[in-house]
Coordinates of C-alpha atoms in Angstrom, one line a residue:
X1 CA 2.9 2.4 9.5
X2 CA 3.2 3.3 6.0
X3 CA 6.5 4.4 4.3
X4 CA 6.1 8.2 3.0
X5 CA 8.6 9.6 0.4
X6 CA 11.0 11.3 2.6
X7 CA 12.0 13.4 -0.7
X8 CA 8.8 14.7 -1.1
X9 CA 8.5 15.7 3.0
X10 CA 10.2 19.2 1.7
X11 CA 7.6 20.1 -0.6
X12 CA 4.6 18.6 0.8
X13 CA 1.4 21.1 0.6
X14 CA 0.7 19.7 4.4
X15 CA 4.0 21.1 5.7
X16 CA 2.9 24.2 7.3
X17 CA 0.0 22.3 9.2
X18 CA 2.6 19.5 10.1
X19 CA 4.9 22.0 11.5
X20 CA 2.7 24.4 13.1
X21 CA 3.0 25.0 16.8
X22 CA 0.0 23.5 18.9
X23 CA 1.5 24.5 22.2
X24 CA 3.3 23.8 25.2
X25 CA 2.8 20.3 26.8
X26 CA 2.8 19.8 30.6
X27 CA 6.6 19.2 30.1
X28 CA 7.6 22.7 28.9
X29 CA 7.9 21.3 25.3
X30 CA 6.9 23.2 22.3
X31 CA 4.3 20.7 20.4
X32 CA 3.9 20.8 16.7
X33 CA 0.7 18.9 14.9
X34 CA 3.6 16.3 13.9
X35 CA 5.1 15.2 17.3
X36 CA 1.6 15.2 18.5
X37 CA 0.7 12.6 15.6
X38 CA 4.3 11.1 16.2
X39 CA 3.5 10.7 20.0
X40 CA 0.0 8.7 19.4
X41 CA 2.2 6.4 16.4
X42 CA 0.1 7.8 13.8
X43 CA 2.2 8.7 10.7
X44 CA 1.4 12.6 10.1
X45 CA 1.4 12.7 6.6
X46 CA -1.6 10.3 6.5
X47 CA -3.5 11.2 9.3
X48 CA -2.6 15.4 7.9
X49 CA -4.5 14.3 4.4
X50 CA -6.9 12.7 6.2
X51 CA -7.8 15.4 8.1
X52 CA -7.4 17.9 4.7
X53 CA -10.1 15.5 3.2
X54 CA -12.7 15.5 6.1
X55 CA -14.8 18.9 5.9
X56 CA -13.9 21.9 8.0
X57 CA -16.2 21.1 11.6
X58 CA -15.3 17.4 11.2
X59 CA -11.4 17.4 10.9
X60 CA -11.9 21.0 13.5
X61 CA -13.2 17.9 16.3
X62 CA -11.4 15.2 15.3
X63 CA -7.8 17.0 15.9
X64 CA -9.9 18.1 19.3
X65 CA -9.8 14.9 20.2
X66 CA -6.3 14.0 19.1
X67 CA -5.1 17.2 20.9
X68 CA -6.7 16.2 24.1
X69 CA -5.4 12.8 23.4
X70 CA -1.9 13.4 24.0
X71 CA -0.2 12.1 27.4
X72 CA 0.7 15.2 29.4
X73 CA -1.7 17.6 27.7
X74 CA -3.0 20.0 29.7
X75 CA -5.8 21.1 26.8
X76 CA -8.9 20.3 27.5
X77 CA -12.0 20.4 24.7
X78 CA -13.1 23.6 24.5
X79 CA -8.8 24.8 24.2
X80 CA -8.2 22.1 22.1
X81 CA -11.3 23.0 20.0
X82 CA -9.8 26.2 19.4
X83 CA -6.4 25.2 18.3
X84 CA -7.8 22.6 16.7
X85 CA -9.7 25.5 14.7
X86 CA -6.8 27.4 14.4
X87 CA -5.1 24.7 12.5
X88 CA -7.4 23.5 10.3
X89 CA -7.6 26.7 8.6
X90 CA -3.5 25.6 7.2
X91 CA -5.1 22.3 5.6
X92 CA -4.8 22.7 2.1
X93 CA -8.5 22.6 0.4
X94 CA -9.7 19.5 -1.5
X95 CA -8.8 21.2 -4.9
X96 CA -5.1 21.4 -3.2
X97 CA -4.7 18.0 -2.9
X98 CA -2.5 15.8 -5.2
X99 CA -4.6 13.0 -6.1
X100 CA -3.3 9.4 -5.1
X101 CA -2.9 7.5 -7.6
X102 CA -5.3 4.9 -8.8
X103 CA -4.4 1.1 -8.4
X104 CA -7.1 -0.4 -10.3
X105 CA -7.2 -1.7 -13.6
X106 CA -9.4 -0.6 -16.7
X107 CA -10.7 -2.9 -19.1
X108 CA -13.0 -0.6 -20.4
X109 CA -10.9 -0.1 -24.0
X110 CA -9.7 -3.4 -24.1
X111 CA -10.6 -5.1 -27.1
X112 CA -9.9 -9.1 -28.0
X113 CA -9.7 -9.3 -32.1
X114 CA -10.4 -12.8 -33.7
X115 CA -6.7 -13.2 -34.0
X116 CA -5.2 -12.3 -30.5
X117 CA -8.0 -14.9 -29.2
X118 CA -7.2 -17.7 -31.6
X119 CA -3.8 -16.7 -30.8
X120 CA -4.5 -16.4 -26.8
X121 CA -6.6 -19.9 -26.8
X122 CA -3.6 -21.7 -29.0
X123 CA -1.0 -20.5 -26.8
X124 CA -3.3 -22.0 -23.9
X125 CA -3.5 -25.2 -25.5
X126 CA 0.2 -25.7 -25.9
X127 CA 1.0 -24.4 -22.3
X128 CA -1.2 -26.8 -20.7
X129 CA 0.2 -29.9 -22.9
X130 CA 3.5 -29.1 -22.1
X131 CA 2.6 -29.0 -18.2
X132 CA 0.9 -32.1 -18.6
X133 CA 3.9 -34.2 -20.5
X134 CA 6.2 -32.5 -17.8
X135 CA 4.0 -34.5 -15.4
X136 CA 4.6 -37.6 -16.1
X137 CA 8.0 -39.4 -15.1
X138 CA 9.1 -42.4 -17.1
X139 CA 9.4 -45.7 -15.3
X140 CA 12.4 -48.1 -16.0
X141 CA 12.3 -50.7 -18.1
X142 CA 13.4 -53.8 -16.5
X143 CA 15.1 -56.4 -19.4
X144 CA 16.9 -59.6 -18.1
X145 CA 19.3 -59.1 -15.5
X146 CA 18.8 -56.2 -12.7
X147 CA 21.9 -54.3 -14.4
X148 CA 20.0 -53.8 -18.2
X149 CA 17.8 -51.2 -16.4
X150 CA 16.5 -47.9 -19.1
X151 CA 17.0 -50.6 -22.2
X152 CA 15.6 -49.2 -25.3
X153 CA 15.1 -52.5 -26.8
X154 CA 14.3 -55.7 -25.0
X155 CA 16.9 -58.3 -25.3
X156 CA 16.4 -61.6 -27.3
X157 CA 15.6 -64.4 -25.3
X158 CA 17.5 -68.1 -26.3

């Protein structure tokens, strides 16, 4: 389930579909559109946008279904198609939406000048030696006795 911004929940343009009444349940509970989301683990907010997205007959049959979805509903389609209907017409239009905000990237401005790619490929160059000279481990230099281990200069024989 995604996480929604519980500060936002207040001012949401959903709310008043989220919190409309869809009935009674076979329980004697009053149902709202969100504890009949809530109830088939579907996070409202999402499934409310997705629903404000789809056009009027679609979203009108598709809450149907949830509706009729629900344990303990005593709605069948053609009731639930009318609620349904009902509570469609408190979606905010597409034009009411906020719009999500885009995750991708643009490269379409992005420029590379003679200098920031001489710069870019010299920078390269001097990553990758330094990686490689980091690679490699120096071996002991064994002069004479087992104790003269790391000399820097080999020892003169007699």
């Amino acid at each position: 389930m995604s996480h929604t911004d519980a500060f936002a929940l207040g001012r949401s343009e959903l709310n008043s579909f989220l919190w409309a009444e869809v009935g009674v349940d076979s329980n004697g509970m009053t149902l709202s559109v969100l504890s009949v989301l809530a109830r088939l683990g579907q996070d409202p907010w999402d499934q409310a946008g997705h629903l404000a997205a789809l056009p009027k007959a679609a979203a009108v049959g598709t809450l149907a279904k949830i509706i009729v979805e629900v344990s303990g509903g005593p709605w069948r389609l053609p009731e639930a198609n009318a609620i349904a209907a009902r509570l469609v017409d408190l979606l905010p239009t597409h034009k009411d939406l906020p719009a999500a905000p885009s995750a991708k990237i643009s490269l379409a401005n992005f420029q590379v000048s003679w200098p920031r790619a001489v710069l870019l490929a010299l920078l390269s160059v001097a990553i990758g030696a330094t990686v490689l000279s980091l690679g490699r481990e120096q071996e002991p230099v064994l002069h004479g006795d087992a104790f003269s281990t790391w000399a820097s200069e080999p020892r003169a024989s007699p």
